[in-house]
Every structure is written in structure tokens, then in C-alpha cells.
Coordinates of C-alpha atoms and ligand atoms in Angstrom, one line a residue:
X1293 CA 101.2 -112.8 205.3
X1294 CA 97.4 -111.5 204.3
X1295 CA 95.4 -111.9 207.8
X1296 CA 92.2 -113.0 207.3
X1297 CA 88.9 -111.4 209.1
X1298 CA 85.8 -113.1 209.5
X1299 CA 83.4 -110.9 211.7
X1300 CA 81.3 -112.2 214.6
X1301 CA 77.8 -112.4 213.5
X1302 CA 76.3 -112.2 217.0
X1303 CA 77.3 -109.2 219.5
X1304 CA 77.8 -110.0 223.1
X1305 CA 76.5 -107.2 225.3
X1306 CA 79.6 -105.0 226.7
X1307 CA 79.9 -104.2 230.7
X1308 CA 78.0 -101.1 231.7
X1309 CA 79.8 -100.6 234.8
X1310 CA 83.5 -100.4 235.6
X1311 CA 82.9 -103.5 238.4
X1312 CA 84.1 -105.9 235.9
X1313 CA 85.9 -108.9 237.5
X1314 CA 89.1 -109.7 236.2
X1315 CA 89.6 -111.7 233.2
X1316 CA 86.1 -113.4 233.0
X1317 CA 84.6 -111.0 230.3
X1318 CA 86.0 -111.8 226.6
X1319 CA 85.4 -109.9 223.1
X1320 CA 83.8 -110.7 220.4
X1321 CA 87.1 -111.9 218.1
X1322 CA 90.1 -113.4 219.0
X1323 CA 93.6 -114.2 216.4
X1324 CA 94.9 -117.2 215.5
X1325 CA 97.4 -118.5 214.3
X1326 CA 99.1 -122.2 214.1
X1327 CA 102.6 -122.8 213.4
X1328 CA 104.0 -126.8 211.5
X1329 CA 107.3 -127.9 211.1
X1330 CA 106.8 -127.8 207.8
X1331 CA 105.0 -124.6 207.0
X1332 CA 106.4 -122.1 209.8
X1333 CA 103.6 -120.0 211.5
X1334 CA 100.8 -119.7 209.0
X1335 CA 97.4 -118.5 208.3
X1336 CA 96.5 -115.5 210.7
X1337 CA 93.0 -114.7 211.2
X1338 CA 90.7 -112.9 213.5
X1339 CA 87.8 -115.0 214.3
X1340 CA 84.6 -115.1 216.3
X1341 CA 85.4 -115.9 219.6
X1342 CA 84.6 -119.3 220.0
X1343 CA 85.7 -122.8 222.0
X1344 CA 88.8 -124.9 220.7
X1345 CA 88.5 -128.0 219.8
X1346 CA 92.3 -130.0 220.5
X1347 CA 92.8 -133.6 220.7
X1348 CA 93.3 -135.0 224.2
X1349 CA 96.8 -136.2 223.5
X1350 CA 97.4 -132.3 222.3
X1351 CA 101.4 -131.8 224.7
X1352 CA 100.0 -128.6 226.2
X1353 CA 97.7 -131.3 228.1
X1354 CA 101.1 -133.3 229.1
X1355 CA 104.2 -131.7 229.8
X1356 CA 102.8 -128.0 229.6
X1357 CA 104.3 -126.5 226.7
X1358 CA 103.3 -123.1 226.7
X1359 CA 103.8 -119.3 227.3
X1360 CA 102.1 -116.4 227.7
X1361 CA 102.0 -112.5 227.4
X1362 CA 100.1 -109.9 229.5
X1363 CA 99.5 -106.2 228.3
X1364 CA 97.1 -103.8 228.3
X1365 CA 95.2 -101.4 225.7
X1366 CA 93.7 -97.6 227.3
X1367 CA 91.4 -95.3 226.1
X1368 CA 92.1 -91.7 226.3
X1369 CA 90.2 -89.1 227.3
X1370 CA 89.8 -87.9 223.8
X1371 CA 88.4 -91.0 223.1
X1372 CA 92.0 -92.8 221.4
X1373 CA 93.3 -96.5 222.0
X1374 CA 96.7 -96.7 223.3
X1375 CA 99.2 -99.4 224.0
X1376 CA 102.0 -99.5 226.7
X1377 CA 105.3 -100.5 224.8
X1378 CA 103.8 -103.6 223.3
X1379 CA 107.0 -104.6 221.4
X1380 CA 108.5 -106.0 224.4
X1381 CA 105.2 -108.0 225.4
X1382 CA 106.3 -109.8 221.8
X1383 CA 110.1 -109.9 222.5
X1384 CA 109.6 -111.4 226.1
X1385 CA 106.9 -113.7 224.3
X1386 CA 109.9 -114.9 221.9
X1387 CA 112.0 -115.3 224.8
X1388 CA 110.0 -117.3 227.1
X1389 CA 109.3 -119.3 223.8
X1390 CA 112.9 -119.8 223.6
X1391 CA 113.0 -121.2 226.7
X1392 CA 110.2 -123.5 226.6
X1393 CA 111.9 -124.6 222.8
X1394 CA 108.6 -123.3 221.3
X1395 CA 109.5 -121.9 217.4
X1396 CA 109.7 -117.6 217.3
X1397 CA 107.1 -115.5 216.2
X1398 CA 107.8 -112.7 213.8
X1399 CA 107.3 -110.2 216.4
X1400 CA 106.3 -107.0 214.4
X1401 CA 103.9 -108.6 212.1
X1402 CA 102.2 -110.3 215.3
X1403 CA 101.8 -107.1 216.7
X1404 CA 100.3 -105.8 213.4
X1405 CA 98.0 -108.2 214.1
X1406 CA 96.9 -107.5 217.3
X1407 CA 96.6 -103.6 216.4
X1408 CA 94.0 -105.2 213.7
X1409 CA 92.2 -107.4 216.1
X1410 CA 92.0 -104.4 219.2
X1411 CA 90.9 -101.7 216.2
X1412 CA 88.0 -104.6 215.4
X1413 CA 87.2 -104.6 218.9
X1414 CA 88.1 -100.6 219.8
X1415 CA 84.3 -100.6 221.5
X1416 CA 85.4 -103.0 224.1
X1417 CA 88.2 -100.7 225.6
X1418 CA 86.0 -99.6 228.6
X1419 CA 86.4 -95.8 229.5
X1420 CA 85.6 -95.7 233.5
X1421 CA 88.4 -94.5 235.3
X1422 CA 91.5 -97.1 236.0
X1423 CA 89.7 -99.3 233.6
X1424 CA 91.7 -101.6 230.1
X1425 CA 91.3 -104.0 228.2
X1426 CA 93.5 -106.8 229.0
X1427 CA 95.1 -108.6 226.0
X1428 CA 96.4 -112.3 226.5
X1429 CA 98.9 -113.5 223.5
X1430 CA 99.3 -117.1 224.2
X1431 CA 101.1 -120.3 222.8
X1432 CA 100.2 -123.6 223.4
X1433 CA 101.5 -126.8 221.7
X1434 CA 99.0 -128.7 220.1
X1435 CA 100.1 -132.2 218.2
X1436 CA 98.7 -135.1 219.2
X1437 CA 101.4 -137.1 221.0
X1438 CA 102.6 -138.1 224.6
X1439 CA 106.1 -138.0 223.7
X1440 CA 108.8 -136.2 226.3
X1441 CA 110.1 -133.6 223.0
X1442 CA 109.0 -130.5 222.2
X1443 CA 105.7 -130.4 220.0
X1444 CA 105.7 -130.3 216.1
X1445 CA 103.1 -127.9 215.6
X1446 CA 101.4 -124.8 218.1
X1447 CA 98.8 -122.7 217.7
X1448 CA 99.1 -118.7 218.9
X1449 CA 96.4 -117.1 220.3
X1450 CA 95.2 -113.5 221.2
X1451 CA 92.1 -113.1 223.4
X1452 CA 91.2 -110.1 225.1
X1453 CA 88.9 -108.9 228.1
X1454 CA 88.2 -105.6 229.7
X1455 CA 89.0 -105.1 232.9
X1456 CA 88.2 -103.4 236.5
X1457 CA 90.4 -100.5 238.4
X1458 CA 93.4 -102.8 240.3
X1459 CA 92.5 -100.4 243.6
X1460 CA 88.9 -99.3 243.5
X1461 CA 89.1 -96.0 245.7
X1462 CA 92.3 -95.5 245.1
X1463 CA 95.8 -96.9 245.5
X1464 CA 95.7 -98.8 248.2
X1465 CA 99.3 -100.5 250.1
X1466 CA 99.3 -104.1 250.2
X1467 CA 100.5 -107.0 252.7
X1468 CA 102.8 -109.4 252.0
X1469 CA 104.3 -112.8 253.1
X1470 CA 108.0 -113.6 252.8
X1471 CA 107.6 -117.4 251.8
X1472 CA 110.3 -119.7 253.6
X1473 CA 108.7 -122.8 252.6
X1474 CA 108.0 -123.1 248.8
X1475 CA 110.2 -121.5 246.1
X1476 CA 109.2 -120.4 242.6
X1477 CA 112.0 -120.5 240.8
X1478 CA 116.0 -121.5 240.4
X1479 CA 118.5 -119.6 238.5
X1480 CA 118.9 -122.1 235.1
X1481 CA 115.3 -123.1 235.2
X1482 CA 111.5 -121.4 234.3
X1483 CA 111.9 -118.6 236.1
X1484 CA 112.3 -115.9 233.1
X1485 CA 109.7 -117.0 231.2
X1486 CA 105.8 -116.5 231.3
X1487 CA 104.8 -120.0 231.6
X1488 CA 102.6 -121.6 232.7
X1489 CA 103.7 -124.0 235.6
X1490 CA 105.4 -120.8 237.4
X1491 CA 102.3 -119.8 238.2
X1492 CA 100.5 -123.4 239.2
X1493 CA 103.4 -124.0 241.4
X1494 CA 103.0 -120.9 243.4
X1495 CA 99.0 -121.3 244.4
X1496 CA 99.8 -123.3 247.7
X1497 CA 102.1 -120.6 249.1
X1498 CA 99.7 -118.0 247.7
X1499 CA 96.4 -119.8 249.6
X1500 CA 98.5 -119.9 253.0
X1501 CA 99.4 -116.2 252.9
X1502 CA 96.0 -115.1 252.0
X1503 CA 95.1 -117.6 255.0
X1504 CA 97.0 -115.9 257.2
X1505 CA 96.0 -112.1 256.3
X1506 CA 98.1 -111.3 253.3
X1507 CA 97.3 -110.7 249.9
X1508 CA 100.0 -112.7 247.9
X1509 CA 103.9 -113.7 248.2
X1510 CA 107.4 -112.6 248.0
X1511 CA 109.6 -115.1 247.0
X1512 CA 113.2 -116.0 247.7
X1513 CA 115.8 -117.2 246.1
X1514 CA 115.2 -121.5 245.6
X1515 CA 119.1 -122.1 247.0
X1516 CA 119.8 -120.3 250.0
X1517 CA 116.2 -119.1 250.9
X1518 CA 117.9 -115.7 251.5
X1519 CA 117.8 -113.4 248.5
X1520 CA 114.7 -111.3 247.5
X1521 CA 113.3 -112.3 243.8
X1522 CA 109.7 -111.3 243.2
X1523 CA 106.1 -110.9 244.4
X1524 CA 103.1 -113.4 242.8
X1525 CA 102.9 -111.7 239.6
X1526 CA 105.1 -108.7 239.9
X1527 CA 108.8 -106.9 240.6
X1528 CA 109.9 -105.5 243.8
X1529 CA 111.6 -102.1 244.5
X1530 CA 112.2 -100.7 247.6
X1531 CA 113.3 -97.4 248.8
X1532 CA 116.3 -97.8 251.3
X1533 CA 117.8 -94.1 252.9
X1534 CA 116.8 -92.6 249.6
X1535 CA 118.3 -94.7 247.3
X1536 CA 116.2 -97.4 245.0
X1537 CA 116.9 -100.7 245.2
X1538 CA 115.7 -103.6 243.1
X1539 CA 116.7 -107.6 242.7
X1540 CA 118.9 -107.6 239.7
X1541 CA 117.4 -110.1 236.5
X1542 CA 119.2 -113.2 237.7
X1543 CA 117.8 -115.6 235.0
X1544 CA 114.7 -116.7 238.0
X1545 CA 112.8 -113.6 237.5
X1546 CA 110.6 -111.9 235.1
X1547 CA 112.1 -109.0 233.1
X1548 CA 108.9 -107.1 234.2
X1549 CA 108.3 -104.1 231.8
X1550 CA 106.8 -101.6 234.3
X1551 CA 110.3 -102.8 236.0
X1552 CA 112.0 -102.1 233.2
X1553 CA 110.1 -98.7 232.8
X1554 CA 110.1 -97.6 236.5
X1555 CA 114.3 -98.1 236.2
X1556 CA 114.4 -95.6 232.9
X1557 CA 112.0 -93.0 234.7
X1558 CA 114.2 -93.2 237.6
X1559 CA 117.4 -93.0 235.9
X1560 CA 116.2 -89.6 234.5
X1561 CA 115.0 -88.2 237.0
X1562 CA 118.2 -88.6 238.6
X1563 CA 117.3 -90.8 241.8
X1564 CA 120.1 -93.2 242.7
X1565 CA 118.9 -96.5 241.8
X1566 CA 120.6 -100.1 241.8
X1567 CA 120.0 -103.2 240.4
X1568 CA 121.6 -106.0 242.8
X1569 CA 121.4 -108.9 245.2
X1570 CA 119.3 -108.0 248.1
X1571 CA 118.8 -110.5 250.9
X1572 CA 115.8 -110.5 253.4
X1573 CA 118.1 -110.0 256.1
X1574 CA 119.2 -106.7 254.8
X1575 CA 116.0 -105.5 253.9
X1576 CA 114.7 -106.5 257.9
X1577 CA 118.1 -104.7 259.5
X1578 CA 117.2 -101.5 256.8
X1579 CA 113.9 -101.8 258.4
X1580 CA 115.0 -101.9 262.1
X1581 CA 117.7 -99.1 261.6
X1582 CA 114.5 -97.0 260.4
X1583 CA 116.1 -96.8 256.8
X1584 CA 112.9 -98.7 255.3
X1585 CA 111.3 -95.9 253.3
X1586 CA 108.9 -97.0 250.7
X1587 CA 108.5 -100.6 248.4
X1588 CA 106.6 -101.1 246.2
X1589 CA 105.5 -104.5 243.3
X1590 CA 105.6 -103.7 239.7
X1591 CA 103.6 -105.2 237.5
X1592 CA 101.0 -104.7 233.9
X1593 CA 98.0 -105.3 236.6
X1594 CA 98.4 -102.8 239.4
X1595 CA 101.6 -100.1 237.8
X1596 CA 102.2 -99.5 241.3
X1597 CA 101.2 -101.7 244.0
X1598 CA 102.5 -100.0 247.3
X1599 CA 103.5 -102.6 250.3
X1600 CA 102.1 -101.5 253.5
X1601 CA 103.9 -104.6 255.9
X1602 CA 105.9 -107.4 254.8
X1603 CA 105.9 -110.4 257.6
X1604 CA 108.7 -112.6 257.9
X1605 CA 109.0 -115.4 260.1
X1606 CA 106.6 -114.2 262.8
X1607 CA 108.2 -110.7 261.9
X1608 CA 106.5 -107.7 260.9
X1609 CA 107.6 -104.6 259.2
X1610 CA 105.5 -102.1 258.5
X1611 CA 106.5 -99.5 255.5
X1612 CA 105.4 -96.0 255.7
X1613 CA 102.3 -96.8 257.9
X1614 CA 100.6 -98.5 255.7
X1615 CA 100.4 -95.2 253.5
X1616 CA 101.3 -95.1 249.8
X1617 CA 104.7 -93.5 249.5
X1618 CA 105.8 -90.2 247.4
X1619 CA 108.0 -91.9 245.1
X1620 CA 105.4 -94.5 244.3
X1621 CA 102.5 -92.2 244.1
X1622 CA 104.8 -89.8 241.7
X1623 CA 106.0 -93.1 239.5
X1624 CA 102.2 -94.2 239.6
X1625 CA 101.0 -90.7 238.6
X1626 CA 103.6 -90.7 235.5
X1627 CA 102.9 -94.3 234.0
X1628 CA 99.3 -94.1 234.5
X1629 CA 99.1 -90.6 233.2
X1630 CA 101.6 -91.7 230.1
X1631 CA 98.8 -94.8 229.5
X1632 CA 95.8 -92.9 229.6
X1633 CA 97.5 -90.2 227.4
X1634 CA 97.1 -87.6 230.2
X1635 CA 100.6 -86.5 230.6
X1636 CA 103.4 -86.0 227.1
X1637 CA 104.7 -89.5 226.0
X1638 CA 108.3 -88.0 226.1
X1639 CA 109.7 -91.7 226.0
X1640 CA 108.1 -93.2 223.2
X1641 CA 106.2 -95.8 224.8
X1642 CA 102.7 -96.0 223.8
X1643 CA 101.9 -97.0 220.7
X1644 CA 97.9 -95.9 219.5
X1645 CA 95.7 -98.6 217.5
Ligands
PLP451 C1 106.0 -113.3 237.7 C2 105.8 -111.9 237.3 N1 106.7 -111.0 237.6 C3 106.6 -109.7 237.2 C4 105.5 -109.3 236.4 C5 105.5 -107.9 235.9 O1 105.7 -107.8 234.6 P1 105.1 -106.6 233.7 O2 105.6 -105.3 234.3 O3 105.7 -106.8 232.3 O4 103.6 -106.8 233.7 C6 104.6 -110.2 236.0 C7 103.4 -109.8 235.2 O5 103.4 -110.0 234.0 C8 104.7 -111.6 236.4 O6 103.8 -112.5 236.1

């Protein structure tokens, strides 16, 4: 399909600092595309940035038929645009479509097109130091009707927005709160997918632990409240008497792609590493024998985000005194150094616009 370009008239002016607050700032030009039963996904086109008009009956509005995709795009020192394995932002969008019975995207050509809309926009990929430009690849159903089926026709969207350092001075460890209240997800429902009522669902849980000191969640397993899944918006891996453990993909999780990349950088390097069932009560007795080494959340937004205490039930452990671990400043080194093209690309995995 020939993607059409129609070119903002009007410039907005472009942060001058690298204090830019997350996801409030948006680019000049943004792609769309809108899929019908009939026609398929149709008519790509990079347009001004501008409002959408949908009608109020639109299902996204109802029954929240939607999904979305989170990457990133880094400027080199030498002044080149890279992306971080951006296939598999398109291949989880596909799959969390799947699950929300939204129609596939063909995922090479839509990430032909967003190469064409971020080399429009190249000038917005900020330069400061731990600075991106975030990219946002969304679906949302959009026919008019209140009817409990899936929608008729969508409409895909990329919008993009540059964005602050995660730590500003620095990686800094984070606190955490084992929820035993609220649960995000059950094995055979949303839980693999990047929609968006995962992420609605988990505010309450996420407002008490910030309440009470923390910055976001860890969340259990819905059944038996027992078995480590996730943190708000990223994977876990810990660091238990020198070997790596994470929570294996159990259908409630994302399928993170730092996960996925932290596991293959790990595997090389020859570190014992195991995906599997961990429960809370494991990771607590690992902390009281003094096996509790490092953890650490995955995730596009931070790489690394070390955990400096996890409090559980009145408990507290604290990891590493509150000091970023080696392992996770050495993985953090090596992806951020890979992104910002300051160490060889021996895997593959950026892709330059
Ligand atoms: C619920 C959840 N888990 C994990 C992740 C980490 O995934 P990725 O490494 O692909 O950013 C994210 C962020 O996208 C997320 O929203």
C-alpha cells in the first residue's frame, strides 16, 4: 500500500531541556490507518497531528476494545536514529490484538511506516543524556454500535513524544509493595496483552502503595495470591545465591522485550538463569537465609529498574542496601549502551531509521 504524507503546516516548538515530563509532549505528525470488514486495513497516511473526531457510540467507548504498543527511538552520539527490536513491539501488537479479537496488522509494512513517520520527525528525537522519543502504536475500535461483539471497523494509530531520563542522577533502586488485596490478572484472561483495562484496573492498588511510601506494585498470581507475576508496567528478575530467576510467561504476564532481551544476554554470558514459578514465600525465606542478592523490573521505560526493598505484609526486605546491584548495573550498561549505539550491536537488535 502507497502511504500517503501530508506535512504539518505549523511547527510546534521542541523541548529545550531534557526535563520533559512523560508522555505530555507530542510531534508534529502522527499515522493512521483504519481497517473495514470489507476493505482490510487501508489507507496509511502520516498526518498533522491533530484531534479525532469518533462517534459516541464508537466500542472503544463501551467495552474497551483496544491495544497498545510501547517502544522507543535513540539518537546516537553521531547523530543517527535507532530502534530497539521494533519487530516484536508489532508481533506482541498482533498478539494482544488476537486476544482482544481485533483483525492483524501486516507487521513489516506497519513498521515501514513508522520508520517513515520517525524519519519525518527525526528532529524530535531529543539528544540529552537518557533521553527517547517514545512511540505509541495503538488500536482502538471505532464503529458506531453498543453491541457486546467485536467491532466492524478500527482505526491504528502511531503518536510519538520525547521523553525525560527514567532516573535523573542516575539509576536509582526502587520500593515496592507486594499487593495481597487486588490482582491484575488470571491465567486465560488479559493478562498477555497490552490493553487497556490491565492498566485501569491496577490504579487503586498502585495509589495505596504510593500512599504508603512505595513507588508502584508487584503483583501476584489472581488464584492462590502466592506466586510472583509482575511489577505495574514491568518484569521481575531476581538474583537468588547467584543464580537468575524470573516468573516464567504463564499466559497472565507480558512477554516484556527487555525480559525477553535480559534472558538472551544472560544466556550468553553464561549466568545460570531460570524461567519458573516463584512464590513470595520463597523469595522472603531467600531473603531471610541472606540468599537475596539483587532484583530488579524490566521494562521499555526504565531498562533496568533496581528494587531497593520489597514490603510484604508488614514485612520488609531490603536488597543490596538499597544500592543498585552489579548484575543490573552491567545488564543496564549493555542495553543502554546497545540503544544509544555506544557499545557493538552483536545481536542484531537495533534497527536505524
Ligand atoms: C505490564 C507490563 N509488563 C512488562 C512490561 C515490559 O515490557 P517491555 O520490556 O516490552 O517494555 C510492560 C511495558 O511495556 C508492561 O506494561
Amino acid at each position: 500500500m502507497s502511504l500517503n504524507i501530508v506535512e504539518a503546516t505549523h511547527k510546534k516548538a521542541k523541548p529545550e531541556s531534557e526535563k520533559i515530563p512523560f508522555g505530555r509532549t507530542f510531534t508534529d505528525h502522527m499515522l493512521v490507518m483504519d481497517y473495514e470488514e470489507n476493505k482490510g486495513w487501508h489507507e496509511p497516511r502520516i498526518v498533522p497531528y491533530e484531534p479525532l473526531t469518533l462517534d459516541p457510540a464508537a466500542m472503544i467507548f463501551h467495552y474497551g476494545q483496544t491495544v497498545f504498543e510501547g517502544l522507543k527511538a535513540y539518537r546516537t552520539d553521531d547523530g543517527r536514529v535507532l530502534l530497539f527490536r521494533p519487530e516484536k513491539n508489532f508481533e506482541r501488537l498482533n498478539l494482544s490484538s488476537d486476544r482482544l479479537s481485533i483483525p492483524p496488522v501486516d507487521e513489516r509494512e506497519v513498521l515501514g511506516y513508522l520508520k517513515e513517520l520517525v524519519q519525518l520527525e527525526k528532529n524530535w528525537v531529543p539528544s540529552y543524556e537518557g533521553t527517547s522519543l517514545y512511540i505509541r502504536p495503538f488500536i482502538i475500535a471505532t464503529e458506531p454500535s453498543l453491541a457486546v461483539a467485536p467491532s466492524k471497523s478500527y482505526k491504528l494509530m502511531i503518536i510519538l513524544s520525547p521523553v525525560g531520563p527514567y532516573f535523573s542522577g542516575g539509576v536509582k533502586p526502587v520500593t515496592i509493595n507486594v499487593e495481597d488485596k487486588f490482582t491484575r490478572a488470571v491465567k486465560g484472561g488479559t493478562g498477555m496483552a497490552k490493553t487497556a483495562g490491565n492498566y485501569s484496573s491496577g490504579y487503586q492498588a498502585q495509589a495505596k502503595a504510593v500512599e504508603e511510601g512505595n513507588n508502584d506494585v508487584l503483583w501476584l498470581d489472581g488464584v492462590e495470591k502466592r506466586y510472583i507475576e509482575e511489577v505495574g508496567s514491568m518484569n521481575i528478575f531476581f538474583k537468588i545465591n547467584g543464580e537468575i530467576v524470573t516468573p516464567a510467561l504463564s499466559g497472565s504476564i507480558l512477554q516484556g522485550i527487555t525480559r525477553t532481551s535480559i534472558l538472551e544476554l544472560l544466556r550468553k554470558w553464561e549466568i545460570p538463569v531460570s524461567e519458573r514459578r516463584i512464590s513470595i514465600d520463597e523469595l522472603y525465606q531467600a531473603y531471610e537465609d541472606g540468599k537475596l542478592e539483587e532484583a530488579f523490573g524490566t521494562g521499555t521505560a526504565a531498562v533496568i529498574s533496581p528494587v531497593g526493598e520489597f514490603n510484604w505484609l508488614g514485612k520488609k526486605m531490603v536488597i543490596n542496601d538499597h544500592e543498585i546491584g552489579a548484575l543490573s548495573q552491567e545488564l543496564y550498561d549493555t542495553i543502554t549502551g546497545i540503544q544509544r549505539g555506544r557499545k557493538e550491536d552483536s545481536y542484531g537488535w537495533t534497527v536505524e531509521v
